[in-house]
Short mmCIF file of C-alpha atoms and ligand atoms in Angstrom, two decimals:
data_model
loop_
_atom_site.label_atom_id
_atom_site.label_comp_id
_atom_site.label_asym_id
_atom_site.label_seq_id
_atom_site.Cartn_x
_atom_site.Cartn_y
_atom_site.Cartn_z
CA MET A 1 0.00 0.00 0.00
CA ALA A 2 1.26 3.46 -0.83
CA SER A 3 2.22 5.70 2.05
CA THR A 4 -0.44 8.15 3.19
CA PRO A 5 0.28 11.57 1.74
CA PRO A 6 0.38 14.26 4.43
CA GLU A 7 -2.32 16.23 2.64
CA SER A 8 -4.80 13.43 3.38
CA ILE A 9 -3.91 13.22 7.08
CA ALA A 10 -4.43 16.91 7.66
CA PRO A 11 -8.10 17.25 6.62
CA LEU A 12 -9.04 14.10 8.51
CA TRP A 13 -7.36 15.15 11.71
CA ARG A 14 -8.60 18.70 11.41
CA ARG A 15 -12.09 17.36 11.10
CA ALA A 16 -11.66 15.22 14.24
CA CYS A 17 -10.27 18.22 16.05
CA GLU A 18 -13.14 20.46 14.93
CA ALA A 19 -15.69 17.87 16.05
CA ALA A 20 -13.98 17.57 19.42
CA ILE A 21 -13.93 21.34 19.89
CA ALA A 22 -17.58 21.65 18.88
CA PHE A 23 -18.53 18.96 21.40
CA ARG A 24 -16.61 20.53 24.27
CA HIS A 25 -18.07 23.96 23.54
CA ASP A 26 -21.54 22.48 23.48
CA VAL A 27 -21.31 20.34 26.63
CA PRO A 28 -22.11 23.06 29.18
CA HIS A 29 -25.29 23.86 27.27
CA ARG A 30 -26.50 20.31 26.73
CA ALA A 31 -28.82 18.31 28.90
CA ALA A 32 -26.52 16.67 31.43
CA ALA A 33 -27.88 13.19 30.65
CA PRO A 34 -27.37 11.70 27.19
CA GLN A 35 -30.22 12.24 24.78
CA ASP A 36 -30.08 8.57 23.67
CA ASP A 37 -30.08 5.57 25.94
CA TYR A 38 -28.25 2.37 25.08
CA ALA A 39 -31.02 0.96 22.89
CA ALA A 40 -31.26 4.14 20.84
CA SER A 41 -27.47 4.36 20.50
CA LEU A 42 -27.32 0.75 19.41
CA ALA A 43 -30.01 1.32 16.81
CA GLY A 44 -27.82 4.10 15.41
CA PHE A 45 -24.59 2.10 15.27
CA GLU A 46 -26.14 -1.20 14.18
CA ALA A 47 -25.12 -2.19 10.65
CA ASP A 48 -23.95 -5.21 8.72
CA LEU A 49 -20.25 -6.02 8.85
CA PRO A 50 -18.63 -3.88 6.14
CA GLU A 51 -16.91 -6.05 3.57
CA ALA A 52 -15.42 -3.14 1.70
CA GLY A 53 -13.54 -0.26 3.29
CA SER A 54 -14.74 3.34 3.24
CA ASP A 55 -13.24 6.76 3.03
CA PRO A 56 -11.95 7.57 6.55
CA SER A 57 -13.47 11.02 6.37
CA ASP A 58 -16.93 9.56 5.75
CA VAL A 59 -16.39 7.05 8.56
CA LEU A 60 -15.39 9.82 10.94
CA GLY A 61 -18.43 11.86 10.00
CA ASP A 62 -20.67 8.87 10.73
CA LEU A 63 -18.90 8.17 14.03
CA VAL A 64 -19.50 11.72 15.23
CA ARG A 65 -23.12 11.72 14.12
CA LEU A 66 -23.91 8.30 15.62
CA ALA A 67 -22.05 8.73 18.91
CA ASP A 68 -23.15 12.27 19.72
CA PRO A 69 -26.68 11.64 21.06
CA GLY A 70 -25.42 8.86 23.33
CA LEU A 71 -22.51 10.80 24.86
CA MET A 72 -22.42 11.46 28.61
CA THR A 73 -21.24 14.80 29.98
CA PRO A 74 -18.46 14.23 32.54
CA THR A 75 -16.51 17.01 30.84
CA GLY A 76 -19.31 19.44 31.67
CA PRO A 77 -19.76 21.53 34.82
CA ARG A 78 -22.84 19.75 36.23
CA PHE A 79 -21.92 16.10 36.15
CA PHE A 80 -21.95 14.45 39.59
CA GLY A 81 -22.95 10.91 38.67
CA TRP A 82 -19.86 8.91 39.51
CA VAL A 83 -16.35 9.85 40.46
CA ILE A 84 -15.44 10.47 36.84
CA GLY A 85 -12.90 13.15 36.06
CA GLY A 86 -13.39 15.84 33.46
CA SER A 87 -10.67 15.00 30.87
CA HIS A 88 -8.89 18.36 31.02
CA PRO A 89 -8.15 19.91 27.60
CA ALA A 90 -4.40 19.88 28.28
CA GLY A 91 -4.45 16.17 29.10
CA VAL A 92 -6.59 15.46 26.06
CA ALA A 93 -4.13 17.32 23.83
CA ALA A 94 -1.27 15.24 25.20
CA ASP A 95 -3.36 12.12 24.71
CA TRP A 96 -4.01 13.01 21.07
CA LEU A 97 -0.31 13.32 20.50
CA THR A 98 0.25 10.05 22.31
CA SER A 99 -2.04 8.36 19.79
CA ALA A 100 -0.68 10.27 16.82
CA TRP A 101 2.91 9.46 17.77
CA GLY A 102 1.88 5.82 17.98
CA GLN A 103 4.34 4.99 20.71
CA ASN A 104 4.41 1.57 22.30
CA ALA A 105 5.31 2.16 25.94
CA GLY A 106 6.44 -1.41 26.53
CA ASN A 107 10.13 -0.73 27.05
CA HIS A 108 12.77 1.97 26.89
CA GLU A 109 13.99 1.00 23.43
CA ALA A 110 10.54 0.96 21.88
CA SER A 111 10.03 4.54 23.06
CA PRO A 112 12.73 6.29 25.05
CA ALA A 113 10.51 9.38 25.40
CA ALA A 114 7.54 7.42 26.77
CA SER A 115 9.76 5.70 29.34
CA ALA A 116 11.44 8.93 30.34
CA ALA A 117 8.12 10.78 30.76
CA GLU A 118 6.96 8.00 33.09
CA THR A 119 10.16 8.18 35.11
CA VAL A 120 9.72 11.88 35.77
CA ALA A 121 5.93 11.69 36.22
CA SER A 122 6.48 8.89 38.78
CA ARG A 123 8.78 11.06 40.83
CA TRP A 124 6.32 13.95 40.69
CA LEU A 125 3.42 11.71 41.75
CA LEU A 126 5.35 10.38 44.76
CA GLU A 127 6.12 13.95 45.83
CA LEU A 128 2.56 15.16 45.28
CA LEU A 129 1.00 12.23 47.14
CA ASP A 130 3.82 12.22 49.67
CA LEU A 131 4.43 8.50 49.40
CA PRO A 132 7.82 6.83 49.95
CA ARG A 133 10.19 8.32 47.39
CA GLU A 134 11.82 4.94 46.72
CA ALA A 135 8.47 3.44 45.66
CA SER A 136 7.88 2.39 42.06
CA ILE A 137 4.85 3.23 39.93
CA GLY A 138 3.05 1.33 37.22
CA PHE A 139 0.91 3.31 34.77
CA VAL A 140 -2.25 1.24 34.40
CA THR A 141 -5.74 1.73 32.98
CA GLY A 142 -7.27 2.80 36.29
CA ALA A 143 -7.64 1.92 39.94
CA THR A 144 -9.07 -1.50 39.06
CA MET A 145 -5.79 -2.58 37.51
CA ALA A 146 -3.88 -0.66 40.16
CA ASN A 147 -5.64 -2.74 42.82
CA PHE A 148 -4.90 -5.86 40.79
CA THR A 149 -1.22 -5.04 40.39
CA GLY A 150 -0.71 -3.94 44.00
CA LEU A 151 -2.40 -7.09 45.25
CA ALA A 152 -0.35 -9.21 42.82
CA ALA A 153 2.78 -7.77 44.41
CA ALA A 154 1.24 -8.48 47.81
CA ARG A 155 0.50 -12.10 46.88
CA SER A 156 4.01 -12.57 45.59
CA ALA A 157 5.71 -11.02 48.62
CA VAL A 158 3.72 -12.69 51.39
CA LEU A 159 4.12 -16.11 49.77
CA ASP A 160 7.82 -15.54 49.19
CA ASP A 161 8.09 -14.78 52.92
CA VAL A 162 6.93 -18.31 53.70
CA GLY A 163 9.10 -19.90 51.03
CA TRP A 164 6.69 -20.14 48.11
CA ASP A 165 7.40 -18.77 44.62
CA VAL A 166 3.96 -17.96 43.22
CA GLU A 167 5.32 -16.65 39.91
CA ARG A 168 6.98 -19.98 39.22
CA ASP A 169 4.67 -22.45 40.95
CA GLY A 170 1.27 -20.81 40.93
CA LEU A 171 -1.26 -21.05 43.73
CA PHE A 172 -2.08 -24.76 43.76
CA GLY A 173 -0.60 -26.19 46.92
CA ALA A 174 0.56 -22.79 48.16
CA PRO A 175 0.11 -21.86 51.83
CA PRO A 176 -3.32 -20.16 52.06
CA ILE A 177 -3.24 -16.37 52.27
CA THR A 178 -5.57 -14.68 54.74
CA VAL A 179 -7.06 -11.47 53.32
CA LEU A 180 -8.73 -8.89 55.56
CA ILE A 181 -10.90 -6.35 53.74
CA GLY A 182 -13.65 -3.92 54.73
CA GLU A 183 -17.27 -4.74 53.96
CA GLU A 184 -17.61 -1.50 52.01
CA ALA A 185 -14.39 -1.79 50.03
CA HIS A 186 -14.77 -0.91 46.36
CA ALA A 187 -16.06 -3.71 44.13
CA THR A 188 -12.84 -3.53 42.12
CA ALA A 189 -10.73 -4.47 45.15
CA TYR A 190 -12.85 -7.60 45.44
CA ALA A 191 -12.55 -8.08 41.67
CA ALA A 192 -8.76 -7.92 41.92
CA LEU A 193 -8.78 -10.63 44.60
CA GLN A 194 -11.04 -12.71 42.37
CA LEU A 195 -8.66 -12.38 39.41
CA LEU A 196 -5.64 -13.24 41.54
CA GLY A 197 -7.03 -16.55 42.73
CA LEU A 198 -7.49 -15.20 46.26
CA GLY A 199 -11.26 -15.41 45.96
CA ARG A 200 -13.90 -12.77 46.37
CA GLU A 201 -15.59 -14.61 49.20
CA ARG A 202 -12.87 -16.55 50.97
CA VAL A 203 -11.66 -13.26 52.47
CA VAL A 204 -12.34 -12.12 56.04
CA THR A 205 -14.67 -9.13 55.70
CA LEU A 206 -14.32 -6.55 58.41
CA PRO A 207 -17.42 -4.72 59.66
CA VAL A 208 -17.72 -1.01 58.91
CA ASP A 209 -19.36 1.97 60.61
CA ASP A 210 -22.08 4.24 59.20
CA GLN A 211 -19.46 6.02 57.05
CA GLY A 212 -18.21 2.78 55.51
CA ARG A 213 -14.98 2.90 57.54
CA ILE A 214 -13.55 -0.32 58.96
CA VAL A 215 -14.44 -0.60 62.65
CA VAL A 216 -11.08 -0.27 64.36
CA SER A 217 -11.72 -2.58 67.34
CA SER A 218 -12.92 -5.43 65.10
CA ALA A 219 -10.01 -4.92 62.74
CA LEU A 220 -7.49 -4.98 65.58
CA GLU A 221 -8.98 -8.23 66.86
CA ALA A 222 -8.77 -9.79 63.41
CA ILE A 223 -5.22 -8.54 62.96
CA ALA A 224 -4.20 -9.95 66.36
CA ALA A 225 -5.42 -13.37 65.23
CA LEU A 226 -3.61 -13.19 61.85
CA HIS A 227 -1.19 -15.82 60.66
CA ARG A 228 1.19 -15.18 57.83
CA PRO A 229 0.86 -15.09 54.89
CA ALA A 230 -1.64 -12.26 55.16
CA VAL A 231 -2.81 -9.19 53.27
CA VAL A 232 -4.86 -6.31 54.68
CA VAL A 233 -6.80 -4.09 52.24
CA LEU A 234 -7.70 -0.58 53.42
CA GLN A 235 -9.45 2.30 51.70
CA ALA A 236 -8.89 6.04 51.29
CA GLY A 237 -12.18 7.54 50.08
CA GLN A 238 -15.23 5.26 50.23
CA LEU A 239 -17.16 5.71 47.01
CA ASN A 240 -20.45 6.65 48.66
CA THR A 241 -19.32 8.59 51.71
CA GLY A 242 -15.73 9.61 50.97
CA GLY A 243 -14.81 8.01 54.33
CA PHE A 244 -11.25 6.97 55.22
CA ASP A 245 -10.04 3.98 57.20
CA ASP A 246 -7.94 4.71 60.29
CA PHE A 247 -4.52 4.24 58.75
CA ALA A 248 -2.59 5.59 61.71
CA THR A 249 -3.90 2.72 63.86
CA LEU A 250 -4.43 -0.08 61.36
CA VAL A 251 -1.34 0.17 59.17
CA PRO A 252 1.23 -0.29 61.98
CA ALA A 253 -0.86 -3.04 63.59
CA ALA A 254 -1.13 -4.96 60.30
CA LYS A 255 2.57 -4.48 59.56
CA ALA A 256 3.51 -5.70 63.04
CA ALA A 257 1.49 -8.86 62.32
CA GLY A 258 3.59 -9.44 59.20
CA ALA A 259 0.80 -8.56 56.74
CA TRP A 260 1.15 -6.64 53.48
CA VAL A 261 -1.04 -3.53 53.54
CA HIS A 262 -2.66 -2.38 50.30
CA VAL A 263 -4.64 0.86 50.12
CA ASP A 264 -7.29 1.63 47.52
CA GLY A 265 -7.19 5.41 47.22
CA ALA A 266 -8.57 5.85 43.70
CA PHE A 267 -9.71 9.42 44.32
CA GLY A 268 -9.28 9.76 48.10
CA LEU A 269 -5.50 9.58 48.09
CA TRP A 270 -5.41 12.96 46.34
CA SER A 271 -6.81 14.52 49.54
CA ARG A 272 -3.28 14.11 50.86
CA ILE A 273 -2.07 16.95 48.69
CA SER A 274 -4.05 19.69 50.48
CA PRO A 275 -3.21 20.88 53.98
CA ARG A 276 -6.97 21.14 54.60
CA THR A 277 -7.64 17.43 54.01
CA ARG A 278 -4.25 15.93 54.62
CA ALA A 279 -5.10 14.62 58.10
CA LEU A 280 -7.57 12.16 56.53
CA THR A 281 -4.70 10.02 55.27
CA GLU A 282 -2.41 10.26 58.27
CA GLY A 283 -0.32 7.10 58.43
CA VAL A 284 -1.24 5.92 54.94
CA ASP A 285 2.38 6.19 53.81
CA GLY A 286 3.23 3.24 56.06
CA ALA A 287 1.43 0.84 53.70
CA ASP A 288 3.13 -1.38 51.10
CA SER A 289 1.09 -0.57 48.01
CA TRP A 290 -1.47 1.99 46.88
CA ALA A 291 -3.94 2.40 44.02
CA VAL A 292 -4.77 5.88 42.77
CA ASP A 293 -6.32 7.26 39.61
CA GLY A 294 -5.14 9.91 37.18
CA HIS A 295 -8.50 10.08 35.41
CA LYS A 296 -10.36 11.18 38.54
CA TRP A 297 -8.96 14.13 40.47
CA LEU A 298 -5.94 14.74 38.25
CA GLN A 299 -8.36 15.08 35.29
CA THR A 300 -6.26 13.15 32.78
CA PRO A 301 -8.35 11.62 30.01
CA TYR A 302 -9.41 7.99 30.37
CA ASP A 303 -7.68 5.59 30.85
CA CYS A 304 -5.08 6.43 33.44
CA GLY A 305 -4.35 5.05 36.90
CA TYR A 306 -1.28 4.38 39.01
CA VAL A 307 -0.17 1.50 41.18
CA VAL A 308 2.46 2.51 43.70
CA VAL A 309 4.55 -0.19 45.38
CA ARG A 310 6.99 0.61 48.17
CA ASP A 311 9.47 -2.08 47.16
CA ASP A 312 10.47 -1.69 43.51
CA ALA A 313 11.99 -5.19 43.34
CA LEU A 314 8.83 -6.85 44.67
CA HIS A 315 6.73 -4.83 42.23
CA GLN A 316 8.87 -5.95 39.28
CA ARG A 317 9.02 -9.53 40.51
CA ALA A 318 5.24 -9.78 40.30
CA MET A 319 4.96 -8.16 36.85
CA THR A 320 8.07 -8.75 34.77
CA ILE A 321 7.55 -10.46 31.45
CA ALA A 322 10.77 -12.19 30.46
CA ALA A 323 11.31 -12.92 26.77
CA SER A 324 14.40 -13.25 24.64
CA TYR A 325 13.35 -10.52 22.21
CA LEU A 326 12.80 -7.91 24.93
CA PRO A 327 15.67 -5.62 25.88
CA VAL A 328 17.06 -5.83 29.40
CA SER A 329 18.24 -2.61 30.93
CA GLU A 330 21.53 -2.85 32.72
CA THR A 331 21.94 0.86 33.19
CA GLY A 332 18.74 1.84 34.95
CA GLU A 333 16.48 2.76 32.03
CA ARG A 334 12.84 2.36 32.95
CA ASP A 335 10.99 -0.45 31.21
CA PRO A 336 7.33 0.46 31.79
CA SER A 337 6.09 -3.10 31.22
CA HIS A 338 7.95 -4.28 34.34
CA TYR A 339 5.39 -2.51 36.51
CA VAL A 340 2.09 -3.44 34.83
CA PRO A 341 0.41 -6.58 33.51
CA GLU A 342 0.55 -5.52 29.86
CA LEU A 343 3.43 -5.43 27.40
CA SER A 344 2.19 -3.15 24.59
CA ARG A 345 0.19 -0.18 25.73
CA ARG A 346 -0.34 3.51 25.19
CA ALA A 347 2.14 5.94 26.73
CA ARG A 348 0.14 7.21 29.70
CA GLY A 349 3.10 9.09 31.09
CA PHE A 350 2.65 11.87 28.53
CA ALA A 351 -0.83 12.87 29.73
CA THR A 352 0.22 12.54 33.37
CA TRP A 353 3.34 14.65 32.87
CA THR A 354 1.24 17.23 31.01
CA MET A 355 -1.48 17.45 33.66
CA VAL A 356 0.95 17.78 36.56
CA ARG A 357 2.81 20.55 34.70
CA THR A 358 -0.39 22.28 33.64
CA LEU A 359 -2.00 22.36 37.09
CA GLY A 360 1.11 22.31 39.23
CA ARG A 361 0.85 21.31 42.86
CA GLU A 362 -1.03 24.52 43.61
CA GLY A 363 -3.58 23.89 40.89
CA ILE A 364 -4.32 20.39 42.18
CA VAL A 365 -4.62 21.64 45.76
CA THR A 366 -7.05 24.33 44.57
CA LEU A 367 -9.11 21.76 42.72
CA VAL A 368 -9.32 19.39 45.68
CA ASP A 369 -10.16 22.21 48.08
CA ARG A 370 -12.79 23.65 45.79
CA HIS A 371 -14.50 20.32 45.20
CA CYS A 372 -14.59 19.59 48.94
CA ALA A 373 -15.98 23.06 49.68
CA LEU A 374 -18.64 22.66 46.98
CA ALA A 375 -19.64 19.26 48.36
CA ARG A 376 -20.16 20.88 51.78
CA LEU A 377 -22.13 23.70 50.15
CA VAL A 378 -24.40 21.28 48.28
CA ALA A 379 -24.89 19.25 51.47
CA ASP A 380 -25.91 22.42 53.34
CA LEU A 381 -28.31 23.49 50.59
CA LEU A 382 -29.98 20.07 50.52
CA ARG A 383 -29.97 19.45 54.26
CA GLY A 384 -31.97 22.64 54.77
CA GLN A 385 -34.93 21.20 52.85
CA PRO A 386 -37.75 19.28 54.54
CA GLY A 387 -37.71 15.58 53.67
CA ILE A 388 -34.11 15.63 52.42
CA GLU A 389 -31.43 14.01 54.51
CA VAL A 390 -27.66 13.98 54.00
CA LEU A 391 -26.50 10.55 55.14
CA ASN A 392 -22.74 11.04 55.30
CA ASP A 393 -20.24 13.28 57.06
CA VAL A 394 -19.06 15.35 54.13
CA VAL A 395 -15.33 14.99 54.76
CA LEU A 396 -14.40 15.03 51.09
CA ASN A 397 -16.18 15.52 47.74
CA GLN A 398 -19.00 12.98 48.17
CA VAL A 399 -22.55 13.82 49.25
CA LEU A 400 -24.90 10.92 49.96
CA VAL A 401 -28.55 11.94 50.01
CA ARG A 402 -31.82 10.29 50.94
CA PHE A 403 -35.26 11.62 50.07
CA GLY A 404 -38.49 11.16 52.00
CA SER A 405 -36.87 11.19 55.44
CA ASP A 406 -40.36 12.11 56.77
CA ALA A 407 -41.90 9.00 55.16
CA ASP A 408 -41.46 5.26 55.81
CA ASP A 409 -38.48 3.36 54.36
CA ASP A 410 -40.16 1.98 51.27
CA GLU A 411 -41.70 5.32 50.41
CA GLY A 412 -38.25 6.86 50.97
CA ASP A 413 -36.77 4.37 48.49
CA ARG A 414 -39.45 5.25 45.96
CA ARG A 415 -38.95 8.99 46.36
CA THR A 416 -35.19 8.61 46.15
CA ARG A 417 -35.35 6.55 42.96
CA GLU A 418 -37.86 8.90 41.40
CA THR A 419 -35.99 12.01 42.37
CA ILE A 420 -32.83 10.67 40.73
CA ALA A 421 -34.77 9.79 37.56
CA ARG A 422 -36.43 13.21 37.56
CA VAL A 423 -33.15 15.10 38.03
CA ARG A 424 -31.69 13.23 35.07
CA ALA A 425 -34.76 13.83 32.93
CA ASP A 426 -34.80 17.54 33.78
CA GLY A 427 -31.27 17.66 32.40
CA VAL A 428 -29.75 20.41 34.54
CA CYS A 429 -27.33 18.04 36.23
CA PHE A 430 -26.50 14.36 36.34
CA VAL A 431 -26.52 12.56 39.70
CA GLY A 432 -25.82 8.98 40.70
CA GLY A 433 -27.89 6.36 42.45
CA THR A 434 -26.65 3.81 44.95
CA SER A 435 -27.76 1.55 47.72
CA TRP A 436 -26.43 2.41 51.15
CA ARG A 437 -26.99 0.16 54.16
CA GLY A 438 -29.85 -1.58 52.39
CA ARG A 439 -31.65 1.60 51.29
CA GLU A 440 -31.68 3.72 48.14
CA ALA A 441 -29.61 6.89 48.08
CA MET A 442 -28.48 9.56 45.66
CA ARG A 443 -24.78 10.19 45.12
CA PHE A 444 -23.52 13.64 44.33
CA SER A 445 -19.77 13.51 43.55
CA VAL A 446 -17.99 16.79 42.92
CA ILE A 447 -15.04 15.87 40.73
CA GLY A 448 -15.06 17.71 37.38
CA PHE A 449 -12.64 20.62 36.95
CA GLU A 450 -15.40 22.71 35.31
CA THR A 451 -17.65 22.72 38.38
CA ASP A 452 -17.76 26.03 40.24
CA GLU A 453 -19.99 27.54 42.92
CA ASN A 454 -22.67 28.78 40.51
CA GLU A 455 -22.95 25.41 38.81
CA ALA A 456 -23.06 23.60 42.16
CA ARG A 457 -25.83 25.92 43.45
CA ARG A 458 -27.79 25.58 40.27
CA SER A 459 -27.50 21.80 40.48
CA ALA A 460 -28.55 21.64 44.14
CA GLU A 461 -31.60 23.72 43.23
CA ALA A 462 -32.42 21.31 40.41
CA VAL A 463 -32.32 18.44 42.90
CA VAL A 464 -34.66 20.25 45.29
CA THR A 465 -37.03 21.11 42.44
CA ALA A 466 -37.10 17.50 41.29
CA TYR A 467 -37.82 16.27 44.82
CA ARG A 468 -40.69 18.75 45.22
CA ALA A 469 -42.17 17.50 41.95
CA VAL A 470 -41.89 13.91 43.15
CA THR A 471 -43.64 14.66 46.46
CA ALA A 472 -46.34 16.63 44.65
CA SER A 473 -47.22 13.67 42.41
CA PRO A 474 -48.63 10.57 44.17
C1 PLP B 1 -13.17 4.55 40.86
C2 PLP B 1 -12.71 3.67 41.95
C3 PLP B 1 -12.10 2.44 41.68
C4 PLP B 1 -12.03 1.87 40.28
O1 PLP B 1 -11.22 2.66 39.50
P1 PLP B 1 -11.24 2.65 37.93
O2 PLP B 1 -10.39 3.80 37.61
O3 PLP B 1 -12.66 2.79 37.52
O4 PLP B 1 -10.65 1.36 37.47
C5 PLP B 1 -11.59 1.72 42.72
N1 PLP B 1 -11.71 2.16 43.99
C6 PLP B 1 -12.32 3.31 44.30
C7 PLP B 1 -12.40 3.75 45.73
C8 PLP B 1 -12.84 4.12 43.28
O5 PLP B 1 -13.45 5.27 43.57
#
């Protein structure tokens, strides 16, 4: 095939760029919920398998037209549905280049620049999050794979301690690992255990309090009874409440019992960067591994997460892919694939490097502080309304809300479900739904960089209006 002449790249890429700009300009003015649901989107995309190719410009035009009505608005200022970051324009620009450059971030020979950007971004992340400076970082798709990778290192290390090489010999016949984990840990921490052969249900689940935090006395009892090999999974930022486990007490106790401590801090670990919220993670730096996302508070585009492991050698031991055709660094060059499950992957270090430089430490602190302040504001605005109850202590950016607090439980569930549906249909803002302690609740997560006080007030008003409409209709 002939090489693509530059004059045919330019119009295609300009068109993609124009479409992207048009979308981002439009987002603040759109209904916050997608116009099309899944079925409608599918009806648009559905077509017979193309046997013949098409002009890429026509394909791109169709893609934009078909996707548009089914696009969600996390990049807009009134999206509070999940903890989904806003894909900052600077990170997106870096991500475009990452794709256009077509770098394979597997090793330092395949892309010296991609490896180098990760090396520097790693150092910056450790400083920002104030984690052990000797720790190593793997650039993964998100906190799910960060939990997986951190727990893989845990599995490897605790078995090695009792004389078992899990990389070589697998899990069959291995000494059983005891895993302690909170009842309200994120589903992806459980998923990581499931993938690693540690089982989702053979773990010891620790009871939690009304904020989803592990009950310290129960945890200490369980830790006192621990036998090695053991892993303890803690959490910084519960997805419904934003609650934090008591690291200052639990980390040293678990370490003294010979356990590996892994912390899921997908968004919550970023609270460490601000003096106003830093106390929430006191003692977290004593753990052995941490999961944190770039595509949440740091606002990199999807997908981008980080696994941090205190002991670089243990991290690499669990992840290294050895093959004769892969280069081996003898002079300290970073081979990104030694820290993640994949070999070939996109160069996530570029977007991370770009976002940290664009925001700077001060910019990230401002973002975290603002989101936490806006969550408190929204909680105050809602709490003041009859029939509306805020269920959590708003320590971070999460507000958990229940409607119909003056009615019985089932009626409260109905009003909560209907209020969420109504808010979404009204289109001013997008909120999440969840179940908390057996009852329905609304989640309001302040996480997008576009959200400011006006947008938060306007959104809280939309929630109140929707609730009034629900109570007015039988
Ligand atoms: C979002 C989240 C995850 C999962 O992260 P992904 O980036 O979606 O893979 C895990 N744990 C917590 C606490 C989260 O908030």
